[in-house]
Amino acid sequence: MSKKLTVIVPSYNSEDTIKKCLDSLLNQSYTSFDVYVVDDGSTDGTKEMVQKYVVNNDSIYLFCKENGGPGSARNYGLKFVKTPYVTFVDSDDFVSSVHLEKMMDQFVKYPQIDMSVCGYYIMNEKGNIKSKTKLKSKILSSENAINKVFVDNSIACYSYNKIYKMNIIREKNIHFPEDIYVAEDTVFVITYLLNCRNVMVNNNRTYYYVRYKGTISEVLSIDSEFDIRGLTVLSSYDEILRILPSNYIKAINSVCAYKAWEATHIIRHLYYLKVSNDKQTILDQMFNIANKNKYKFYKSDSFSLKRKIMFFLVLNSPRLFNNIFLLLKR
């Protein structure tokens, strides 16, 4: 009997985490799926570890390619998908035993939907839960779902807590941008939502997103070294603003607010760290972006009062903010 779902697992130097990820997928109550591990040019023992799973499990496949980033790895896996549905699990993460069953059930119960969304936990590398989603089970139109991504962040912009239909991805030529290293999945999610009908959101938290220091998702962490790839987060927002219809006012304003926030985040990072290469040029660009979008940020309901105070301080007195930050870290 043909499988219904493919799980794409992009991996890069994941020998310390991918075992837990694959074991959680092999422990699923739902069985009609294949796993495509796309190794993105790993230089450790990731490929060898995955190959052992391939030998012992006929549902796991290994694809190897040169390093190109997470978007490139996901796109590579999508080329080989033969099932009507697809989802993504990062090699750093893991899922509960009912993750796929709960999400696939939504397509059976609600044939009018084109995307299934679940809740998730965010954990640190020590296994401590730092936050969790608070979702209400409901069917949303694609426009309302886009608003949920940006206005209250209840759906989230990540690719991993969702199941997609492959016919929509292929017919609309939806792919991950390969020149964006942070929030590249946001572009994919929004493009997909613009081409689907309805979305089913369920309140089951079945995905465990683990944040490790040094990963691409942490390149803008104030405690990590500055990585120039972090600037591409702004490119993702530019692309989303380009594709959003002009009447999606709430979403457009929210994207501008997020863009302003990320700009001040980069400013904080540059003031906190000793970065010499083009530092002033980047700072000038970030101040320009933040100032251009500051009123939309202040009006946004997506940010707490604390964050708005931080934004104001960074924009008006970044050195003072930096000194306060250093004092609090002692």
Tab-separated table of C-alpha atoms in Angstrom:
chain	number	residue	atom	x	y	z
A	1	MET	CA	0.000	0.000	0.000
A	2	SER	CA	1.408	3.398	-0.974
A	3	LYS	CA	2.436	5.799	1.759
A	4	LYS	CA	0.527	9.038	2.384
A	5	LEU	CA	3.131	11.253	4.039
A	6	THR	CA	6.817	12.101	3.731
A	7	VAL	CA	8.810	13.573	6.619
A	8	ILE	CA	11.816	15.582	5.431
A	9	VAL	CA	14.651	15.880	7.949
A	10	PRO	CA	17.378	18.332	6.872
A	11	SER	CA	20.608	17.601	8.720
A	12	TYR	CA	24.038	19.168	9.057
A	13	ASN	CA	26.593	17.874	11.557
A	14	SER	CA	23.799	16.365	13.614
A	15	GLU	CA	25.474	13.213	14.945
A	16	ASP	CA	24.701	14.232	18.547
A	17	THR	CA	20.980	14.848	18.007
A	18	ILE	CA	19.666	12.952	14.999
A	19	LYS	CA	19.349	9.611	16.813
A	20	LYS	CA	16.731	11.039	19.179
A	21	CYS	CA	14.982	12.653	16.228
A	22	LEU	CA	14.793	9.455	14.142
A	23	ASP	CA	13.886	7.278	17.123
A	24	SER	CA	10.914	9.542	17.832
A	25	LEU	CA	9.767	9.163	14.221
A	26	LEU	CA	10.133	5.378	14.322
A	27	ASN	CA	7.955	5.364	17.449
A	28	GLN	CA	4.942	6.933	15.725
A	29	SER	CA	1.432	5.512	16.139
A	30	TYR	CA	0.839	6.582	12.520
A	31	THR	CA	2.697	4.316	10.083
A	32	SER	CA	1.884	5.431	6.527
A	33	PHE	CA	4.951	7.603	6.018
A	34	ASP	CA	8.543	7.692	4.813
A	35	VAL	CA	11.434	9.672	6.240
A	36	TYR	CA	13.816	11.516	3.919
A	37	VAL	CA	16.995	12.569	5.703
A	38	VAL	CA	18.783	15.165	3.573
A	39	ASP	CA	22.390	15.480	4.669
A	40	ASP	CA	23.599	18.962	3.794
A	41	GLY	CA	27.319	18.258	3.495
A	42	SER	CA	27.994	17.109	7.063
A	43	THR	CA	31.636	16.771	8.097
A	44	ASP	CA	31.002	14.647	11.195
A	45	GLY	CA	29.507	11.163	11.518
A	46	THR	CA	25.908	12.108	10.653
A	47	LYS	CA	25.777	10.216	7.343
A	48	GLU	CA	27.213	7.041	8.853
A	49	MET	CA	24.731	7.150	11.714
A	50	VAL	CA	21.749	7.663	9.390
A	51	GLN	CA	22.973	4.897	7.079
A	52	LYS	CA	22.568	2.416	9.952
A	53	TYR	CA	18.908	3.444	10.201
A	54	VAL	CA	18.483	3.066	6.435
A	55	VAL	CA	19.810	-0.515	6.534
A	56	ASN	CA	17.425	-1.527	9.326
A	57	ASN	CA	14.304	0.456	8.341
A	58	ASP	CA	12.730	0.398	4.892
A	59	SER	CA	10.895	3.682	5.592
A	60	ILE	CA	14.063	5.781	6.064
A	61	TYR	CA	16.016	7.144	3.082
A	62	LEU	CA	19.268	9.113	3.023
A	63	PHE	CA	19.984	11.822	0.444
A	64	CYS	CA	23.377	13.540	0.385
A	65	LYS	CA	24.227	16.913	-1.123
A	66	GLU	CA	26.814	19.671	-0.902
A	67	ASN	CA	26.297	22.222	1.842
A	68	GLY	CA	23.776	24.876	0.875
A	69	GLY	CA	21.853	25.723	4.014
A	70	PRO	CA	18.530	24.541	5.500
A	71	GLY	CA	16.369	25.947	2.687
A	72	SER	CA	18.464	24.200	0.080
A	73	ALA	CA	18.267	20.898	1.965
A	74	ARG	CA	14.469	21.063	2.277
A	75	ASN	CA	14.091	21.937	-1.416
A	76	TYR	CA	16.288	18.988	-2.338
A	77	GLY	CA	14.109	16.622	-0.343
A	78	LEU	CA	10.910	18.023	-1.870
A	79	LYS	CA	12.117	17.015	-5.355
A	80	PHE	CA	11.864	13.339	-4.446
A	81	VAL	CA	8.566	13.298	-2.540
A	82	LYS	CA	6.025	10.826	-3.968
A	83	THR	CA	3.346	11.099	-1.300
A	84	PRO	CA	0.353	13.484	-1.275
A	85	TYR	CA	1.425	15.088	2.025
A	86	VAL	CA	4.727	16.372	3.379
A	87	THR	CA	6.052	17.749	6.658
A	88	PHE	CA	9.418	18.735	8.141
A	89	VAL	CA	11.255	17.813	11.319
A	90	ASP	CA	14.610	19.420	12.119
A	91	SER	CA	17.398	17.023	13.055
A	92	ASP	CA	17.885	18.846	16.385
A	93	ASP	CA	14.264	18.246	17.386
A	94	PHE	CA	11.955	15.351	18.215
A	95	VAL	CA	8.224	14.598	18.273
A	96	SER	CA	5.739	12.774	20.482
A	97	SER	CA	4.489	9.320	19.474
A	98	VAL	CA	1.125	10.695	18.276
A	99	HIS	CA	2.528	13.693	16.378
A	100	LEU	CA	1.833	12.488	12.836
A	101	GLU	CA	-1.430	10.729	13.728
A	102	LYS	CA	-2.959	13.821	15.329
A	103	MET	CA	-1.995	16.027	12.406
A	104	MET	CA	-3.004	13.655	9.606
A	105	ASP	CA	-6.356	12.992	11.274
A	106	GLN	CA	-7.307	16.606	10.613
A	107	PHE	CA	-7.311	16.034	6.842
A	108	VAL	CA	-9.746	13.155	7.289
A	109	LYS	CA	-12.073	15.030	9.630
A	110	TYR	CA	-11.973	18.299	7.697
A	111	PRO	CA	-11.585	17.681	3.933
A	112	GLN	CA	-11.835	21.425	3.236
A	113	ILE	CA	-8.425	22.155	4.781
A	114	ASP	CA	-5.068	22.395	2.991
A	115	MET	CA	-2.811	22.618	6.047
A	116	SER	CA	-2.730	20.978	9.468
A	117	VAL	CA	-1.007	22.817	12.339
A	118	CYS	CA	-0.026	21.557	15.799
A	119	GLY	CA	1.329	23.147	18.955
A	120	TYR	CA	4.901	22.778	20.178
A	121	TYR	CA	7.285	23.198	23.081
A	122	ILE	CA	10.523	25.197	22.939
A	123	MET	CA	13.325	23.603	24.970
A	124	ASN	CA	16.953	24.379	25.663
A	125	GLU	CA	19.710	21.845	25.097
A	126	LYS	CA	19.472	20.744	28.750
A	127	GLY	CA	15.893	19.596	28.172
A	128	ASN	CA	14.199	22.407	30.078
A	129	ILE	CA	10.961	23.706	28.551
A	130	LYS	CA	11.281	27.460	28.047
A	131	SER	CA	7.916	28.172	26.430
A	132	LYS	CA	4.918	26.516	24.775
A	133	THR	CA	2.200	27.449	22.333
A	134	LYS	CA	-1.320	28.259	23.460
A	135	LEU	CA	-3.587	27.335	20.587
A	136	LYS	CA	-7.341	27.024	20.239
A	137	SER	CA	-8.528	24.258	17.937
A	138	LYS	CA	-10.286	25.866	15.003
A	139	ILE	CA	-10.451	26.151	11.227
A	140	LEU	CA	-9.068	29.392	9.811
A	141	SER	CA	-9.190	30.945	6.379
A	142	SER	CA	-5.782	31.437	4.792
A	143	GLU	CA	-5.926	35.202	5.436
A	144	ASN	CA	-6.802	34.718	9.096
A	145	ALA	CA	-4.024	32.144	9.383
A	146	ILE	CA	-1.503	34.637	7.992
A	147	ASN	CA	-2.684	37.172	10.560
A	148	LYS	CA	-2.211	34.548	13.260
A	149	VAL	CA	1.376	34.016	12.122
A	150	PHE	CA	2.272	37.672	12.565
A	151	VAL	CA	-0.307	39.410	14.719
A	152	ASP	CA	-0.392	37.076	17.732
A	153	ASN	CA	2.179	34.453	16.626
A	154	SER	CA	-0.158	31.639	17.699
A	155	ILE	CA	0.417	29.590	14.546
A	156	ALA	CA	4.105	30.544	14.289
A	157	CYS	CA	6.168	31.074	11.195
A	158	TYR	CA	8.103	27.795	11.384
A	159	SER	CA	7.793	25.067	8.759
A	160	TYR	CA	8.052	22.147	11.165
A	161	ASN	CA	4.701	22.168	13.023
A	162	LYS	CA	2.640	21.896	9.844
A	163	ILE	CA	1.633	19.327	7.233
A	164	TYR	CA	1.282	20.484	3.617
A	165	LYS	CA	-0.267	19.149	0.426
A	166	MET	CA	2.295	18.330	-2.251
A	167	ASN	CA	-0.057	19.157	-5.138
A	168	ILE	CA	-0.210	22.796	-3.968
A	169	ILE	CA	3.562	22.970	-3.527
A	170	ARG	CA	4.157	21.609	-7.034
A	171	GLU	CA	1.391	23.464	-8.865
A	172	LYS	CA	2.353	26.815	-7.335
A	173	ASN	CA	6.115	26.121	-7.451
A	174	ILE	CA	6.518	26.873	-3.734
A	175	HIS	CA	10.055	26.524	-2.399
A	176	PHE	CA	12.380	27.739	0.335
A	177	PRO	CA	14.629	30.691	-0.572
A	178	GLU	CA	18.193	29.382	-0.600
A	179	ASP	CA	19.937	32.714	-0.064
A	180	ILE	CA	18.189	33.340	3.276
A	181	TYR	CA	19.539	31.574	6.360
A	182	VAL	CA	17.239	32.902	9.080
A	183	ALA	CA	13.418	32.800	8.747
A	184	GLU	CA	13.624	31.193	5.304
A	185	ASP	CA	10.792	28.914	6.392
A	186	THR	CA	8.586	31.960	7.074
A	187	VAL	CA	8.685	32.810	3.369
A	188	PHE	CA	7.724	29.227	2.516
A	189	VAL	CA	4.850	29.149	5.020
A	190	ILE	CA	3.369	32.483	3.925
A	191	THR	CA	3.662	31.608	0.223
A	192	TYR	CA	1.856	28.330	0.891
A	193	LEU	CA	-0.869	30.022	2.933
A	194	LEU	CA	-1.490	32.493	0.109
A	195	ASN	CA	-2.236	29.526	-2.150
A	196	CYS	CA	-4.445	27.420	0.112
A	197	ARG	CA	-8.051	27.556	1.295
A	198	ASN	CA	-8.353	26.727	4.983
A	199	VAL	CA	-6.074	25.734	7.839
A	200	MET	CA	-6.886	23.466	10.772
A	201	VAL	CA	-5.134	24.440	13.985
A	202	ASN	CA	-5.208	21.902	16.813
A	203	ASN	CA	-4.100	22.509	20.376
A	204	ASN	CA	-2.065	19.319	20.728
A	205	ARG	CA	1.563	20.118	21.561
A	206	THR	CA	3.369	17.237	19.881
A	207	TYR	CA	6.541	18.858	18.528
A	208	TYR	CA	9.640	19.593	20.639
A	209	TYR	CA	11.810	22.368	19.246
A	210	VAL	CA	15.251	22.284	20.859
A	211	ARG	CA	17.437	25.399	20.740
A	212	TYR	CA	21.149	24.719	20.710
A	213	LYS	CA	23.809	27.419	20.915
A	214	GLY	CA	25.771	27.749	17.697
A	215	THR	CA	22.967	26.676	15.357
A	216	ILE	CA	21.815	28.917	12.516
A	217	SER	CA	18.618	29.762	14.381
A	218	GLU	CA	20.779	31.235	17.139
A	219	VAL	CA	23.002	33.478	15.001
A	220	LEU	CA	21.182	36.547	16.328
A	221	SER	CA	21.301	35.464	19.950
A	222	ILE	CA	22.847	38.251	21.981
A	223	ASP	CA	25.124	35.710	23.680
A	224	SER	CA	26.503	34.178	20.478
A	225	GLU	CA	29.126	35.404	18.057
A	226	PHE	CA	27.824	37.680	15.332
A	227	ASP	CA	27.168	35.831	12.087
A	228	ILE	CA	26.596	37.884	8.949
A	229	ARG	CA	24.003	35.317	7.827
A	230	GLY	CA	21.754	36.691	10.558
A	231	LEU	CA	21.137	39.777	8.429
A	232	THR	CA	19.184	37.666	5.943
A	233	VAL	CA	16.260	37.632	8.376
A	234	LEU	CA	15.482	41.106	7.004
A	235	SER	CA	15.481	39.721	3.464
A	236	SER	CA	12.799	37.244	4.489
A	237	TYR	CA	10.561	40.091	5.661
A	238	ASP	CA	11.229	42.017	2.445
A	239	GLU	CA	10.152	39.004	0.396
A	240	ILE	CA	6.992	38.549	2.476
A	241	LEU	CA	6.091	42.225	2.047
A	242	ARG	CA	6.576	41.773	-1.692
A	243	ILE	CA	4.148	38.851	-1.983
A	244	LEU	CA	1.449	39.900	0.496
A	245	PRO	CA	-1.663	41.374	-1.166
A	246	SER	CA	-2.048	45.098	-0.487
A	247	ASN	CA	-5.343	44.571	1.341
A	248	TYR	CA	-3.700	42.366	4.026
A	249	ILE	CA	-3.174	45.493	6.126
A	250	LYS	CA	-2.852	43.772	9.527
A	251	ALA	CA	-0.250	41.325	8.276
A	252	ILE	CA	1.720	44.012	6.409
A	253	ASN	CA	1.875	46.270	9.462
A	254	SER	CA	2.922	43.353	11.641
A	255	VAL	CA	5.702	42.315	9.242
A	256	CYS	CA	7.010	45.899	9.294
A	257	ALA	CA	6.937	45.826	13.092
A	258	TYR	CA	8.891	42.563	13.180
A	259	LYS	CA	11.383	44.006	10.717
A	260	ALA	CA	11.933	47.007	13.006
A	261	TRP	CA	12.379	44.724	16.020
A	262	GLU	CA	14.950	42.541	14.229
A	263	ALA	CA	16.857	45.664	13.165
A	264	THR	CA	17.188	46.814	16.788
A	265	HIS	CA	18.115	43.261	17.773
A	266	ILE	CA	21.040	43.445	15.340
A	267	ILE	CA	21.975	46.913	16.676
A	268	ARG	CA	22.081	45.503	20.234
A	269	HIS	CA	24.217	42.643	19.034
A	270	LEU	CA	26.709	44.880	17.261
A	271	TYR	CA	27.063	47.203	20.256
A	272	TYR	CA	27.487	44.282	22.621
A	273	LEU	CA	30.131	42.508	20.526
A	274	LYS	CA	33.361	43.786	19.078
A	275	VAL	CA	32.680	43.538	15.366
A	276	SER	CA	34.926	45.522	13.045
A	277	ASN	CA	33.993	44.489	9.506
A	278	ASP	CA	31.530	47.035	8.105
A	279	LYS	CA	30.096	47.559	11.587
A	280	GLN	CA	29.164	51.215	11.072
A	281	THR	CA	27.645	50.588	7.662
A	282	ILE	CA	25.453	47.822	9.074
A	283	LEU	CA	24.496	49.968	12.061
A	284	ASP	CA	23.422	52.832	9.790
A	285	GLN	CA	21.276	50.453	7.759
A	286	MET	CA	19.660	48.981	10.864
A	287	PHE	CA	18.877	52.389	12.381
A	288	ASN	CA	17.300	53.422	9.085
A	289	ILE	CA	15.084	50.312	8.996
A	290	ALA	CA	14.060	50.670	12.647
A	291	ASN	CA	13.222	54.363	12.327
A	292	LYS	CA	11.266	53.792	9.134
A	293	ASN	CA	9.025	51.215	10.816
A	294	LYS	CA	9.014	52.393	14.434
A	295	TYR	CA	5.450	53.710	14.540
A	296	LYS	CA	4.092	50.405	13.276
A	297	PHE	CA	6.158	48.692	15.947
A	298	TYR	CA	4.824	50.896	18.757
A	299	LYS	CA	1.236	50.305	17.575
A	300	SER	CA	1.677	46.547	17.245
A	301	ASP	CA	-0.077	44.196	19.665
A	302	SER	CA	2.543	41.523	18.962
A	303	PHE	CA	5.106	43.018	21.333
A	304	SER	CA	5.004	43.471	25.091
A	305	LEU	CA	5.527	46.790	26.858
A	306	LYS	CA	8.921	45.507	27.999
A	307	ARG	CA	10.022	44.951	24.413
A	308	LYS	CA	8.717	48.356	23.374
A	309	ILE	CA	10.767	50.002	26.118
A	310	MET	CA	13.815	48.024	24.971
A	311	PHE	CA	13.163	49.109	21.383
A	312	PHE	CA	12.921	52.779	22.435
A	313	LEU	CA	16.160	52.610	24.423
A	314	VAL	CA	18.104	50.880	21.658
A	315	LEU	CA	16.840	53.321	19.054
A	316	ASN	CA	17.537	56.440	21.126
A	317	SER	CA	20.465	55.441	23.330
A	318	PRO	CA	22.046	52.150	22.267
A	319	ARG	CA	25.152	52.696	24.402
A	320	LEU	CA	23.020	53.221	27.499
A	321	PHE	CA	21.052	50.076	26.726
A	322	ASN	CA	24.275	48.159	26.199
A	323	ASN	CA	25.672	49.335	29.539
A	324	ILE	CA	22.462	48.314	31.316
A	325	PHE	CA	22.559	44.936	29.588
A	326	LEU	CA	26.183	44.328	30.624
A	327	LEU	CA	25.361	45.371	34.204
A	328	LEU	CA	22.443	42.931	34.403
A	329	LYS	CA	24.635	40.088	33.078
A	330	ARG	CA	27.088	40.397	35.986
